Structures are given as C-alpha cells and as structure tokens.
mmCIF file of C-alpha atoms and ligand atoms in Angstrom:
data_model
loop_
_atom_site.group_PDB
_atom_site.id
_atom_site.type_symbol
_atom_site.label_atom_id
_atom_site.label_comp_id
_atom_site.label_asym_id
_atom_site.label_seq_id
_atom_site.Cartn_x
_atom_site.Cartn_y
_atom_site.Cartn_z
ATOM 1 C CA MET A 388 4.480 -1.439 -32.992
ATOM 2 C CA GLU A 389 2.662 -1.138 -30.192
ATOM 3 C CA ASP A 390 1.618 -5.100 -28.747
ATOM 4 C CA LYS A 391 -2.561 -3.892 -27.818
ATOM 5 C CA ASN A 392 -2.744 -3.394 -24.172
ATOM 6 C CA PRO A 393 -4.803 -7.497 -23.629
ATOM 7 C CA TYR A 394 -5.851 -6.615 -20.222
ATOM 8 C CA ARG A 395 -7.683 -2.999 -20.815
ATOM 9 C CA GLU A 396 -10.818 -5.545 -21.656
ATOM 10 C CA ASN A 397 -11.210 -6.594 -18.462
ATOM 11 C CA PHE A 398 -11.751 -2.704 -16.780
ATOM 12 C CA PRO A 399 -15.168 -1.937 -17.230
ATOM 13 C CA LEU A 400 -14.634 1.556 -16.524
ATOM 14 C CA LEU A 401 -11.328 1.618 -18.870
ATOM 15 C CA LYS A 402 -13.508 0.442 -21.373
ATOM 16 C CA GLU A 403 -16.511 3.140 -20.887
ATOM 17 C CA ASN A 404 -14.589 6.233 -19.769
ATOM 18 C CA PRO A 405 -11.508 8.365 -22.091
ATOM 19 C CA VAL A 406 -9.660 8.720 -19.206
ATOM 20 C CA ILE A 407 -6.174 8.618 -19.460
ATOM 21 C CA TYR A 408 -5.605 6.720 -16.009
ATOM 22 C CA LEU A 409 -1.803 7.639 -14.371
ATOM 23 C CA ASP A 410 -3.098 7.053 -10.480
ATOM 24 C CA SER A 411 -2.390 3.653 -9.704
ATOM 25 C CA ALA A 412 -0.608 4.486 -6.786
ATOM 26 C CA ALA A 413 -3.870 5.755 -4.868
ATOM 27 C CA THR A 414 -6.222 3.450 -5.713
ATOM 28 C CA ALA A 415 -6.376 0.976 -8.969
ATOM 29 C CA GLN A 416 -9.215 0.204 -11.300
ATOM 30 C CA LYS A 417 -11.129 -2.798 -10.583
ATOM 31 C CA PRO A 418 -11.337 -5.793 -13.511
ATOM 32 C CA SER A 419 -14.782 -7.144 -14.144
ATOM 33 C CA CYS A 420 -14.080 -10.317 -12.350
ATOM 34 C CA VAL A 421 -13.508 -8.539 -9.205
ATOM 35 C CA LEU A 422 -16.875 -7.003 -9.631
ATOM 36 C CA GLN A 423 -18.849 -9.819 -10.279
ATOM 37 C CA ALA A 424 -17.065 -11.807 -7.368
ATOM 38 C CA GLU A 425 -18.091 -9.364 -5.067
ATOM 39 C CA ARG A 426 -22.301 -8.932 -6.358
ATOM 40 C CA ASP A 427 -21.792 -12.924 -6.545
ATOM 41 C CA PHE A 428 -21.701 -12.974 -2.731
ATOM 42 C CA TYR A 429 -24.053 -10.413 -2.455
ATOM 43 C CA GLU A 430 -26.268 -12.409 -4.367
ATOM 44 C CA HIS A 431 -25.815 -15.967 -3.312
ATOM 45 C CA SER A 432 -23.998 -16.376 0.136
ATOM 46 C CA TYR A 433 -25.301 -12.994 1.707
ATOM 47 C CA ALA A 434 -25.758 -13.721 5.390
ATOM 48 C CA ASN A 435 -23.686 -11.972 8.503
ATOM 49 C CA PRO A 436 -20.549 -14.469 8.795
ATOM 50 C CA MET A 437 -19.080 -16.217 12.073
ATOM 51 C CA ARG A 438 -22.198 -16.069 14.118
ATOM 52 C CA GLY A 439 -25.105 -17.639 12.325
ATOM 53 C CA PHE A 440 -25.829 -21.320 12.927
ATOM 54 C CA TYR A 441 -27.764 -21.265 9.626
ATOM 55 C CA ALA A 442 -26.365 -22.756 6.275
ATOM 56 C CA LEU A 443 -26.376 -19.315 4.291
ATOM 57 C CA SER A 444 -24.334 -17.860 7.346
ATOM 58 C CA MET A 445 -21.721 -20.816 7.113
ATOM 59 C CA GLU A 446 -21.307 -20.580 3.598
ATOM 60 C CA ALA A 447 -20.823 -16.875 4.402
ATOM 61 C CA THR A 448 -17.894 -17.406 6.953
ATOM 62 C CA LYS A 449 -16.668 -20.161 4.271
ATOM 63 C CA ARG A 450 -15.740 -17.725 2.060
ATOM 64 C CA LEU A 451 -13.948 -15.580 4.510
ATOM 65 C CA GLU A 452 -12.416 -18.164 5.913
ATOM 66 C CA GLU A 453 -11.295 -19.504 1.898
ATOM 67 C CA ALA A 454 -10.335 -15.647 1.219
ATOM 68 C CA ARG A 455 -8.282 -15.320 4.077
ATOM 69 C CA ASP A 456 -6.518 -17.939 3.074
ATOM 70 C CA GLU A 457 -5.675 -16.877 -0.547
ATOM 71 C CA VAL A 458 -4.375 -13.833 1.194
ATOM 72 C CA ARG A 459 -1.873 -15.553 3.707
ATOM 73 C CA ARG A 460 -0.650 -17.288 0.366
ATOM 74 C CA PHE A 461 -0.015 -14.282 -1.284
ATOM 75 C CA ILE A 462 1.983 -13.042 1.504
ATOM 76 C CA ASN A 463 3.196 -16.639 2.272
ATOM 77 C CA ALA A 464 2.163 -16.343 6.003
ATOM 78 C CA PRO A 465 2.734 -19.290 8.110
ATOM 79 C CA SER A 466 -0.946 -19.389 8.982
ATOM 80 C CA SER A 467 -4.167 -17.932 8.467
ATOM 81 C CA ASP A 468 -4.720 -17.018 11.702
ATOM 82 C CA GLU A 469 -1.826 -13.948 11.664
ATOM 83 C CA ILE A 470 -4.251 -12.491 8.398
ATOM 84 C CA ILE A 471 -6.388 -9.834 9.923
ATOM 85 C CA PHE A 472 -8.993 -7.784 7.792
ATOM 86 C CA THR A 473 -9.465 -4.572 8.418
ATOM 87 C CA ARG A 474 -10.770 -1.500 6.240
ATOM 88 C CA ASN A 475 -7.183 -0.519 5.081
ATOM 89 C CA THR A 476 -3.908 -0.192 5.136
ATOM 90 C CA THR A 477 -4.087 3.274 7.365
ATOM 91 C CA GLU A 478 -6.555 1.111 9.833
ATOM 92 C CA SER A 479 -3.921 -1.387 10.320
ATOM 93 C CA LEU A 480 -1.122 0.513 11.091
ATOM 94 C CA ASN A 481 -3.764 2.037 13.510
ATOM 95 C CA LEU A 482 -4.137 -1.629 15.104
ATOM 96 C CA VAL A 483 -0.597 -1.722 15.693
ATOM 97 C CA ALA A 484 -0.157 1.087 16.738
ATOM 98 C CA TYR A 485 -2.786 1.288 19.629
ATOM 99 C CA SER A 486 -2.576 -2.847 21.024
ATOM 100 C CA TYR A 487 1.166 -3.006 20.004
ATOM 101 C CA GLY A 488 2.721 0.375 20.551
ATOM 102 C CA LEU A 489 0.287 0.598 24.063
ATOM 103 C CA SER A 490 1.137 -1.828 25.709
ATOM 104 C CA ARG A 491 4.878 -2.648 24.310
ATOM 105 C CA LEU A 492 6.586 0.562 24.375
ATOM 106 C CA LYS A 493 8.027 2.559 27.455
ATOM 107 C CA ALA A 494 9.330 6.113 28.026
ATOM 108 C CA GLY A 495 12.793 6.790 26.653
ATOM 109 C CA ASP A 496 12.264 3.432 23.850
ATOM 110 C CA GLU A 497 12.829 4.681 19.932
ATOM 111 C CA ILE A 498 10.656 4.141 17.378
ATOM 112 C CA LEU A 499 12.262 4.389 13.935
ATOM 113 C CA VAL A 500 10.492 5.452 11.275
ATOM 114 C CA SER A 501 11.486 6.535 7.800
ATOM 115 C CA ILE A 502 11.488 10.188 6.653
ATOM 116 C CA MET A 503 9.759 8.964 3.483
ATOM 117 C CA GLU A 504 6.830 7.487 5.258
ATOM 118 C CA HIS A 505 3.352 7.968 4.216
ATOM 119 C CA HIS A 506 0.727 9.789 7.238
ATOM 120 C CA SER A 507 -0.613 6.891 8.341
ATOM 121 C CA ASN A 508 2.626 5.323 8.796
ATOM 122 C CA LEU A 509 3.874 8.292 10.595
ATOM 123 C CA LEU A 510 0.383 9.554 13.098
ATOM 124 C CA PRO A 511 0.016 6.348 14.394
ATOM 125 C CA TRP A 512 3.713 6.647 15.722
ATOM 126 C CA GLN A 513 3.691 10.496 17.011
ATOM 127 C CA MET A 514 0.258 9.747 19.108
ATOM 128 C CA ALA A 515 2.009 5.886 20.762
ATOM 129 C CA ALA A 516 5.151 7.430 21.065
ATOM 130 C CA GLU A 517 3.287 10.445 22.947
ATOM 131 C CA LYS A 518 1.131 8.312 24.983
ATOM 132 C CA THR A 519 4.274 6.223 26.195
ATOM 133 C CA GLY A 520 7.233 8.567 26.601
ATOM 134 C CA ALA A 521 8.619 6.421 23.568
ATOM 135 C CA VAL A 522 10.721 8.360 21.045
ATOM 136 C CA LEU A 523 10.527 8.934 17.693
ATOM 137 C CA ARG A 524 13.384 9.097 15.250
ATOM 138 C CA PHE A 525 13.438 9.413 11.707
ATOM 139 C CA LEU A 526 15.460 7.097 9.060
ATOM 140 C CA GLU A 527 16.508 9.422 6.345
ATOM 141 C CA CYS A 528 17.966 8.500 2.560
ATOM 142 C CA GLU A 529 19.505 9.768 0.319
ATOM 143 C CA ALA A 530 18.135 12.125 -2.362
ATOM 144 C CA ASP A 531 17.243 9.550 -5.158
ATOM 145 C CA GLY A 532 15.463 7.992 -1.958
ATOM 146 C CA ARG A 533 18.133 5.550 -1.122
ATOM 147 C CA ILE A 534 18.527 4.612 2.569
ATOM 148 C CA THR A 535 22.028 3.244 2.675
ATOM 149 C CA GLN A 536 24.220 0.912 5.370
ATOM 150 C CA GLU A 537 25.420 4.085 6.910
ATOM 151 C CA ARG A 538 22.429 5.818 7.368
ATOM 152 C CA LEU A 539 20.819 2.264 9.013
ATOM 153 C CA GLU A 540 23.729 2.018 11.497
ATOM 154 C CA ALA A 541 23.902 5.531 12.169
ATOM 155 C CA ALA A 542 19.653 5.272 13.171
ATOM 156 C CA PHE A 543 19.377 1.910 15.231
ATOM 157 C CA THR A 544 20.757 2.190 18.629
ATOM 158 C CA ASP A 545 20.587 -0.040 21.268
ATOM 159 C CA ARG A 546 17.018 1.478 22.578
ATOM 160 C CA THR A 547 15.350 1.303 18.966
ATOM 161 C CA ARG A 548 11.990 -1.126 20.057
ATOM 162 C CA LEU A 549 10.047 -0.417 16.799
ATOM 163 C CA VAL A 550 10.891 0.226 13.379
ATOM 164 C CA ALA A 551 8.452 1.556 10.539
ATOM 165 C CA VAL A 552 8.758 1.525 7.153
ATOM 166 C CA ALA A 553 7.784 1.406 4.266
ATOM 167 C CA HIS A 554 7.983 -1.121 1.365
ATOM 168 C CA VAL A 555 7.714 1.491 -1.459
ATOM 169 C CA SER A 556 7.253 4.944 -1.475
ATOM 170 C CA ASN A 557 4.117 6.498 -2.732
ATOM 171 C CA VAL A 558 6.244 9.359 -3.401
ATOM 172 C CA LEU A 559 9.699 8.072 -4.921
ATOM 173 C CA GLY A 560 8.647 4.618 -5.635
ATOM 174 C CA CYS A 561 11.606 3.337 -4.325
ATOM 175 C CA GLU A 562 11.859 -0.027 -2.597
ATOM 176 C CA ASN A 563 13.180 0.014 0.306
ATOM 177 C CA PRO A 564 16.013 -3.052 1.724
ATOM 178 C CA ILE A 565 12.815 -4.301 4.582
ATOM 179 C CA ARG A 566 14.602 -7.960 4.916
ATOM 180 C CA GLN A 567 18.019 -5.715 5.955
ATOM 181 C CA ILE A 568 15.856 -3.398 8.540
ATOM 182 C CA ALA A 569 13.983 -6.782 9.399
ATOM 183 C CA ALA A 570 17.943 -8.594 10.147
ATOM 184 C CA MET A 571 18.910 -5.586 11.878
ATOM 185 C CA ALA A 572 16.094 -4.860 14.363
ATOM 186 C CA ARG A 573 15.974 -8.598 15.425
ATOM 187 C CA GLU A 574 19.890 -8.027 16.091
ATOM 188 C CA ARG A 575 18.827 -5.236 18.650
ATOM 189 C CA GLY A 576 15.223 -6.939 19.710
ATOM 190 C CA ALA A 577 12.875 -4.511 18.147
ATOM 191 C CA VAL A 578 10.278 -5.097 15.816
ATOM 192 C CA VAL A 579 9.695 -4.661 11.927
ATOM 193 C CA VAL A 580 5.613 -2.553 10.832
ATOM 194 C CA VAL A 581 5.884 -2.897 7.116
ATOM 195 C CA ASP A 582 4.080 -0.805 5.073
ATOM 196 C CA ALA A 583 3.072 -2.442 1.994
ATOM 197 C CA ALA A 584 0.324 -0.343 0.196
ATOM 198 C CA GLN A 585 2.293 0.320 -2.974
ATOM 199 C CA SER A 586 4.231 -2.809 -2.901
ATOM 200 C CA ALA A 587 1.155 -5.373 -2.715
ATOM 201 C CA PRO A 588 0.165 -4.569 -6.221
ATOM 202 C CA HIS A 589 3.303 -4.656 -7.971
ATOM 203 C CA MET A 590 5.579 -7.749 -6.554
ATOM 204 C CA PRO A 591 5.631 -10.657 -4.741
ATOM 205 C CA ILE A 592 5.412 -10.467 -0.653
ATOM 206 C CA ASP A 593 6.938 -12.726 1.375
ATOM 207 C CA VAL A 594 6.828 -12.123 4.785
ATOM 208 C CA GLN A 595 9.017 -15.405 5.700
ATOM 209 C CA GLU A 596 11.657 -14.525 3.857
ATOM 210 C CA SER A 597 12.021 -10.734 4.988
ATOM 211 C CA GLY A 598 11.023 -11.584 8.341
ATOM 212 C CA VAL A 599 9.270 -8.707 9.244
ATOM 213 C CA ASP A 600 6.753 -9.212 11.994
ATOM 214 C CA PHE A 601 3.681 -6.983 10.372
ATOM 215 C CA LEU A 602 2.806 -5.827 7.399
ATOM 216 C CA ALA A 603 -0.137 -4.029 5.995
ATOM 217 C CA PHE A 604 -1.920 -3.391 2.682
ATOM 218 C CA SER A 605 -5.283 -1.864 1.090
ATOM 219 C CA GLY A 606 -7.528 -4.247 -1.335
ATOM 220 C CA HIS A 607 -8.381 -0.991 -3.372
ATOM 221 C CA LYS A 608 -5.067 -0.716 -4.470
ATOM 222 C CA LEU A 609 -4.284 -3.792 -5.586
ATOM 223 C CA MET A 610 -7.656 -3.636 -7.656
ATOM 224 C CA GLY A 611 -9.825 -5.310 -4.546
ATOM 225 C CA PRO A 612 -12.674 -3.511 -3.416
ATOM 226 C CA MET A 613 -12.856 -0.267 -0.909
ATOM 227 C CA GLY A 614 -13.061 -1.016 2.361
ATOM 228 C CA ILE A 615 -11.191 -3.669 3.138
ATOM 229 C CA GLY A 616 -7.529 -4.067 3.816
ATOM 230 C CA VAL A 617 -5.270 -6.838 6.015
ATOM 231 C CA LEU A 618 -3.049 -6.667 8.543
ATOM 232 C CA TYR A 619 -0.585 -9.452 8.584
ATOM 233 C CA GLY A 620 1.333 -9.938 11.950
ATOM 234 C CA ARG A 621 3.434 -12.848 13.859
ATOM 235 C CA ARG A 622 1.195 -14.639 15.866
ATOM 236 C CA GLU A 623 3.376 -14.667 19.130
ATOM 237 C CA LEU A 624 3.175 -11.499 19.009
ATOM 238 C CA LEU A 625 -0.680 -11.335 17.926
ATOM 239 C CA GLU A 626 -1.865 -13.302 20.946
ATOM 240 C CA GLU A 627 0.028 -11.263 23.820
ATOM 241 C CA MET A 628 -1.740 -7.706 22.415
ATOM 242 C CA PRO A 629 -4.333 -6.092 23.500
ATOM 243 C CA PRO A 630 -7.630 -6.057 21.155
ATOM 244 C CA PHE A 631 -7.799 -2.828 19.229
ATOM 245 C CA LEU A 632 -11.349 -2.363 19.041
ATOM 246 C CA THR A 633 -13.977 -4.866 20.844
ATOM 247 C CA GLY A 634 -17.699 -5.096 20.949
ATOM 248 C CA GLY A 635 -19.202 -8.029 18.601
ATOM 249 C CA GLU A 636 -17.609 -10.858 16.803
ATOM 250 C CA MET A 637 -14.399 -10.542 19.026
ATOM 251 C CA ILE A 638 -15.656 -13.216 22.460
ATOM 252 C CA ASP A 639 -15.676 -15.869 23.157
ATOM 253 C CA SER A 640 -17.501 -15.249 26.312
ATOM 254 C CA VAL A 641 -18.478 -12.000 28.351
ATOM 255 C CA THR A 642 -20.428 -11.459 31.642
ATOM 256 C CA ARG A 643 -21.081 -8.254 33.773
ATOM 257 C CA THR A 644 -17.790 -7.544 34.513
ATOM 258 C CA GLY A 645 -15.775 -8.499 31.504
ATOM 259 C CA ALA A 646 -14.820 -10.380 28.491
ATOM 260 C CA VAL A 647 -12.860 -13.467 27.080
ATOM 261 C CA PHE A 648 -11.288 -12.257 23.822
ATOM 262 C CA ALA A 649 -11.868 -14.982 21.277
ATOM 263 C CA PRO A 650 -8.474 -16.539 19.752
ATOM 264 C CA VAL A 651 -6.737 -14.289 16.792
ATOM 265 C CA PRO A 652 -7.004 -13.292 14.569
ATOM 266 C CA HIS A 653 -11.189 -12.631 15.736
ATOM 267 C CA LYS A 654 -9.774 -10.842 19.059
ATOM 268 C CA PHE A 655 -8.843 -7.956 15.860
ATOM 269 C CA GLU A 656 -12.120 -8.251 13.882
ATOM 270 C CA ALA A 657 -14.553 -5.939 16.215
ATOM 271 C CA GLY A 658 -18.235 -6.136 14.590
ATOM 272 C CA THR A 659 -19.455 -7.426 11.299
ATOM 273 C CA VAL A 660 -16.344 -8.305 8.767
ATOM 274 C CA ASN A 661 -16.786 -6.599 5.333
ATOM 275 C CA ALA A 662 -16.834 -10.624 3.896
ATOM 276 C CA ALA A 663 -17.685 -9.228 0.344
ATOM 277 C CA GLY A 664 -14.870 -6.729 0.532
ATOM 278 C CA ALA A 665 -12.521 -10.191 1.697
ATOM 279 C CA TRP A 666 -14.285 -11.943 -1.028
ATOM 280 C CA GLY A 667 -13.438 -9.724 -3.369
ATOM 281 C CA LEU A 668 -9.914 -8.823 -2.420
ATOM 282 C CA MET A 669 -9.461 -12.444 -3.229
ATOM 283 C CA GLU A 670 -10.767 -12.313 -6.779
ATOM 284 C CA ALA A 671 -7.688 -9.279 -7.662
ATOM 285 C CA ILE A 672 -5.302 -11.441 -5.753
ATOM 286 C CA ARG A 673 -6.445 -14.670 -8.278
ATOM 287 C CA TYR A 674 -6.251 -12.263 -10.749
ATOM 288 C CA LEU A 675 -3.405 -10.515 -10.564
ATOM 289 C CA LYS A 676 -1.567 -14.114 -9.952
ATOM 290 C CA ARG A 677 -3.390 -14.808 -13.310
ATOM 291 C CA VAL A 678 -1.649 -11.984 -15.085
ATOM 292 C CA GLY A 679 2.016 -12.551 -13.096
ATOM 293 C CA PHE A 680 3.860 -10.427 -11.238
ATOM 294 C CA ASP A 681 6.578 -11.201 -14.403
ATOM 295 C CA GLU A 682 3.799 -9.593 -16.784
ATOM 296 C CA VAL A 683 3.041 -6.668 -14.295
ATOM 297 C CA HIS A 684 6.805 -6.211 -13.724
ATOM 298 C CA ARG A 685 7.391 -6.042 -17.897
ATOM 299 C CA ARG A 686 4.875 -3.622 -18.858
ATOM 300 C CA GLU A 687 5.248 -1.284 -16.014
ATOM 301 C CA LEU A 688 8.848 -0.704 -16.751
ATOM 302 C CA ALA A 689 8.387 -0.933 -20.259
ATOM 303 C CA LEU A 690 6.177 2.003 -20.167
ATOM 304 C CA THR A 691 8.110 4.234 -16.975
ATOM 305 C CA THR A 692 10.734 4.069 -18.791
ATOM 306 C CA MET A 693 9.145 5.906 -21.351
ATOM 307 C CA ALA A 694 7.522 8.645 -19.813
ATOM 308 C CA LEU A 695 11.346 8.793 -17.160
ATOM 309 C CA GLU A 696 13.045 9.522 -20.465
ATOM 310 C CA GLY A 697 9.974 11.589 -22.149
ATOM 311 C CA LEU A 698 10.210 13.958 -19.261
ATOM 312 C CA LYS A 699 13.405 14.029 -19.417
ATOM 313 C CA GLN A 700 13.291 15.764 -22.645
ATOM 314 C CA ILE A 701 10.640 18.568 -20.904
ATOM 315 C CA PRO A 702 12.224 22.008 -20.225
ATOM 316 C CA HIS A 703 12.185 22.773 -16.871
ATOM 317 C CA VAL A 704 10.531 19.635 -15.159
ATOM 318 C CA HIS A 705 12.031 17.220 -12.998
ATOM 319 C CA VAL A 706 11.177 13.969 -11.381
ATOM 320 C CA LEU A 707 12.093 13.056 -7.865
ATOM 321 C CA GLY A 708 13.491 9.764 -7.430
ATOM 322 C CA SER A 709 16.054 7.597 -8.752
ATOM 323 C CA GLU A 710 17.114 8.239 -12.365
ATOM 324 C CA ARG A 711 16.526 4.736 -12.899
ATOM 325 C CA PRO A 712 13.275 3.686 -14.453
ATOM 326 C CA GLU A 713 12.950 0.362 -12.640
ATOM 327 C CA GLU A 714 13.762 2.266 -9.412
ATOM 328 C CA HIS A 715 10.578 4.218 -9.760
ATOM 329 C CA CYS A 716 7.537 1.306 -8.602
ATOM 330 C CA GLY A 717 5.583 2.861 -12.026
ATOM 331 C CA ILE A 718 5.460 5.633 -9.492
ATOM 332 C CA LEU A 719 7.171 9.416 -11.244
ATOM 333 C CA THR A 720 6.151 12.569 -8.767
ATOM 334 C CA PHE A 721 7.279 15.776 -10.608
ATOM 335 C CA THR A 722 7.487 19.277 -10.699
ATOM 336 C CA ILE A 723 7.341 22.005 -13.148
ATOM 337 C CA ASP A 724 9.477 25.455 -12.650
ATOM 338 C CA GLY A 725 7.029 28.099 -11.929
ATOM 339 C CA VAL A 726 3.829 26.421 -12.429
ATOM 340 C CA HIS A 727 1.724 24.929 -8.990
ATOM 341 C CA PRO A 728 1.303 21.234 -9.155
ATOM 342 C CA HIS A 729 -2.316 21.719 -8.840
ATOM 343 C CA ASP A 730 -2.096 23.643 -12.777
ATOM 344 C CA VAL A 731 -0.264 20.448 -14.033
ATOM 345 C CA SER A 732 -2.797 18.417 -12.291
ATOM 346 C CA ALA A 733 -5.516 20.692 -14.018
ATOM 347 C CA ILE A 734 -3.942 21.187 -17.478
ATOM 348 C CA LEU A 735 -3.676 17.494 -17.833
ATOM 349 C CA ASP A 736 -7.517 16.699 -16.180
ATOM 350 C CA ALA A 737 -8.401 19.369 -19.490
ATOM 351 C CA ASP A 738 -7.067 16.436 -21.185
ATOM 352 C CA GLY A 739 -8.834 13.881 -20.203
ATOM 353 C CA ILE A 740 -5.294 12.438 -17.866
ATOM 354 C CA ALA A 741 -6.027 12.023 -14.242
ATOM 355 C CA VAL A 742 -3.178 12.850 -12.357
ATOM 356 C CA ARG A 743 -2.309 13.728 -8.337
ATOM 357 C CA ALA A 744 -1.126 16.753 -7.301
ATOM 358 C CA GLY A 745 0.168 18.002 -3.800
ATOM 359 C CA HIS A 746 2.179 16.416 -0.921
ATOM 360 C CA HIS A 747 1.086 13.083 -0.849
ATOM 361 C CA CYS A 748 0.535 12.269 2.354
ATOM 362 C CA ALA A 749 3.910 12.824 3.503
ATOM 363 C CA GLN A 750 4.788 16.453 4.286
ATOM 364 C CA PRO A 751 8.129 15.399 6.271
ATOM 365 C CA LEU A 752 9.343 14.029 3.430
ATOM 366 C CA PHE A 753 8.562 16.883 1.143
ATOM 367 C CA GLU A 754 10.228 18.551 3.750
ATOM 368 C CA TYR A 755 12.813 17.247 3.590
ATOM 369 C CA LEU A 756 13.327 17.121 0.211
ATOM 370 C CA LYS A 757 13.196 20.913 0.009
ATOM 371 C CA VAL A 758 9.868 21.130 -2.570
ATOM 372 C CA ASN A 759 6.237 22.444 -1.647
ATOM 373 C CA SER A 760 4.553 19.478 -3.604
ATOM 374 C CA ALA A 761 4.480 17.690 -6.872
ATOM 375 C CA ALA A 762 2.221 16.044 -9.567
ATOM 376 C CA ARG A 763 2.120 11.998 -9.644
ATOM 377 C CA ALA A 764 1.960 10.046 -11.949
ATOM 378 C CA SER A 765 0.821 6.160 -11.881
ATOM 379 C CA ILE A 766 1.323 3.487 -14.434
ATOM 380 C CA TYR A 767 0.237 0.181 -13.857
ATOM 381 C CA PHE A 768 0.293 -2.742 -16.632
ATOM 382 C CA TYR A 769 -3.410 -1.656 -18.082
ATOM 383 C CA ASN A 770 -1.860 1.816 -18.962
ATOM 384 C CA THR A 771 -0.780 2.029 -22.419
ATOM 385 C CA ARG A 772 2.250 3.623 -24.491
ATOM 386 C CA GLU A 773 -0.226 5.927 -26.202
ATOM 387 C CA GLU A 774 -1.653 6.871 -23.080
ATOM 388 C CA ILE A 775 2.278 8.046 -22.050
ATOM 389 C CA GLU A 776 2.430 9.235 -25.520
ATOM 390 C CA ALA A 777 -1.007 12.081 -24.488
ATOM 391 C CA PHE A 778 0.742 12.649 -21.337
ATOM 392 C CA LEU A 779 3.984 13.776 -22.588
ATOM 393 C CA LYS A 780 2.809 15.605 -25.266
ATOM 394 C CA SER A 781 0.160 17.438 -22.556
ATOM 395 C CA THR A 782 3.069 17.545 -20.052
ATOM 396 C CA ALA A 783 5.192 19.521 -22.587
ATOM 397 C CA GLY A 784 2.617 21.786 -23.695
ATOM 398 C CA ILE A 785 1.769 23.216 -20.096
ATOM 399 C CA ARG A 786 4.469 25.691 -19.185
ATOM 400 C CA ARG A 787 2.686 27.656 -22.261
ATOM 401 C CA LYS A 788 0.135 27.352 -21.346
ATOM 402 C CA MET A 789 0.647 29.144 -18.329
ATOM 403 C CA GLY A 790 1.561 31.793 -20.722
ATOM 404 C CA TYR A 791 5.911 30.930 -20.264
ATOM 405 C CA GLY A 792 7.668 31.325 -23.248
ATOM 406 C CA GLU A 793 9.831 28.096 -24.190
HETATM 407 N N1 LIG B 1946 0.708 3.862 3.244
HETATM 408 C C1 LIG B 1946 1.405 4.516 1.424
HETATM 409 C C2 LIG B 1946 2.274 4.044 1.125
HETATM 410 C C3 LIG B 1946 -0.441 4.800 0.814
HETATM 411 O O1 LIG B 1946 0.781 4.871 -0.582
HETATM 412 C C4 LIG B 1946 -1.679 5.073 1.283
HETATM 413 C C5 LIG B 1946 -3.136 5.648 -0.133
HETATM 414 N N2 LIG B 1946 -2.340 6.539 -0.215
HETATM 415 C C6 LIG B 1946 -1.259 4.351 2.463
HETATM 416 C C7 LIG B 1946 -1.004 4.059 3.558
HETATM 417 C C8 LIG B 1946 -3.090 5.048 3.166
HETATM 418 O O2 LIG B 1946 -3.954 3.480 2.538
HETATM 419 P P1 LIG B 1946 -5.294 3.588 2.725
HETATM 420 O O3 LIG B 1946 -5.949 5.157 2.432
HETATM 421 O O4 LIG B 1946 -5.766 3.257 2.116
HETATM 422 O O5 LIG B 1946 -5.336 3.456 4.362
#
C-alpha cells in the first residue's frame, strides 16, 4: 500500500495546486520553511550587508556569512572563503570561464568538455576558446550516458588544461565519474570544473574527496530561492584569478587609476549580494538535511523505477539513457514515435501534468544521440505513486489522442 508522502505538507504550492509536478530538474518546489526564512530576513535583518557599521547591517552580514558556512559544510569545502555567491549555475560557470579561462588558457591548450553538457557549461568554454586560441575537444559517451575509461583516455592529451563536466546530466540523468576525471586531470596538470546543478539536490557532494577544482550549483533546484547560486573554487586558484565583475563591495581601496581588490570570496561578489536568497538557501540545505539524502534517494528510486518500468510497457515510447532506474537520478527523458515532444507536453498539461519538452539546453547531446528533441519527466522526493500512475496513464493515451491506432 502507498505510504502517504509526509513531505507534501511542507510544500504550499503542492497543497494548493492540483498540478502533478514532474519538472523538478528545471526547478524544485519550495517548502514553507524556505519561504519563511527569506521573509524573515526581510522582516528582521534587512539592510545592505558587508558595508554598514551599524547593528542592522552587521546582522545582515552575519546572516550572509552563516549561510556561506552552511554551504561550505554542504559540499565539505575546507574554507567558507572558497564559497562564492552568484545568481545561479550559469553565472558561476561564466565566472570561471571569464576569470580563470581568459587569464590562464593559451593558444593550443585544450579544453575538454563532455558531449552531454548543458549549454551553461559549454558556451562559456566556446567563448574562452575563441578568445584565447585554446581548442575545444569533446569527451563522448555511450548511448546510455556512460563515460568509459577508454573514452577518457582517448580524450585527455598532454595539452588538456581544463575539463568541464556535469556531475549528473540533465537529459540522461546519469552520474559522471568526477572523481576519476579529477584524478586524471590532476596527473596532467589540468583543472576540473564540475556543473553540479543536477546532483546537488539529490546526493551528497564532497569537493575534497572528489578532488575537483571548481563546482557550481543553483539554489533554486535544491528548493532554495531563485536568484542565488554557488561557486566553489580551490583557494589557491581563486586567489590568483582576476575579478569577473568589478564595482562596489569587492574592493579594499580605490584611487583615480586603480583598485586593490578585497580578499576572496568578496573579490568575486561585486555589487549587493542576494543575502536574503542566501539565507533562504541555507534553510533549504537544512531542510534537505532534515529529510536526509538516504530518504530522498529511497523515495526517488521507488518512483523512478515505477515510472521507467511503466514507460517501457507503453508501445512507441523510448526512454533515453540507461535501462536501470538507479542510473537516472529521477530524470526520464523520452520520445514517442510520431509525436512531437511539444505535443506530448501539451497533452500531459491538459491532464494537469507538468513536464518539460525540447532540447533541454543540450543540443550537441541530442545531435550526438540522433534525437531531435524529447519530453522530460523529472521526479523529486515530494512526488507520489499516484502522480506517477496518472503520468503513465496519460502518456499511454497520447498517440491515440494524436489520431494513431494501437
Ligand atoms: N547545468 C545543468 C546540468 C542544468 O540542468 C541547468 C538548469 N537547467 C543549468 C546548468 C543552468 O542552471 P541555471 O539556469 O540555474 O543557471
């Protein structure tokens, strides 16, 4: 029998709105504790942090730094100075490309990116390659998303200087071997930039154990507010890097002709920081810890297994990636013969089911897999078996609604 999902209660939108929300890989719903935390910041500690010498501003600064330390613990970074607040994953990755990439890469150096990167971890490297004369090379995968040792060995050369890879693919849901990649990069003197947008909400991350140099994620995908993101960077690298954006709040002193920049992390936080967002993100992390990754995983895997097995039973439906539900991280991207994914999404929407459709900001992967576009259902621990049943029932009826026979 279905055990009632005890977490539903925590999500105001899911209580009020009958939507069957299967788009958590795009953005996760917010528990009320996160909404309250952000409001609480505005109601009780609101002033511009970092620069005021009065009590309220110092309180705002204290909260910002408390949030930074919670993020540090979340990914086991050695120091909170290595945690930079940004707007989102995209901004974090651009920061690395503009600051580290443009200052360190040279003509002939190789940037290795996986074929499954979200455009956020591809376009910044295309830009860096174009501006520095570095060469962009692709790390390819098997059809199920696996990056094999052979592929890795073929892709690395003695010119590899930077590797950009997603921890979990937003299309296939597979987890990439970042530890192994970081070890291979280290041997060759290259740095590794990890896009953890899709892994941070689902699994513990340990930047020390995995040995990565930079790691980016977005608050909104792990139930935090929109507009707050994180970049972790190894201190030695951050200290040598030039600022990305310049202006207020990131300097020690300024003259008519120049400036002395503040130490990390503030050197990379130009302008007013989204401190209320950071406070909300801290609460989201605490909420996630209270639920626990084991519980998140257990619930997700049960629902993903049910959904994947169900989709396999529906004629003309093809799921991208692995046959195994445990290799999907709650992400099921699928096509239906003869039906455009936009129609799939529209028909599901008519039944109150929210999924995403398109190329999922990963066009090179779609080209590589020879698939035009696809629909994506993404599951989080707050979903229920009833929702998956409704999704499968609606999906099974799509071809008929489009005028096909059996
Ligand atoms: N990388 C991956 C793997 C993603 O799934 C996403 C979000 N779709 C991003 C980067 C970009 O995240 P954001 O829009 O929050 O910057």
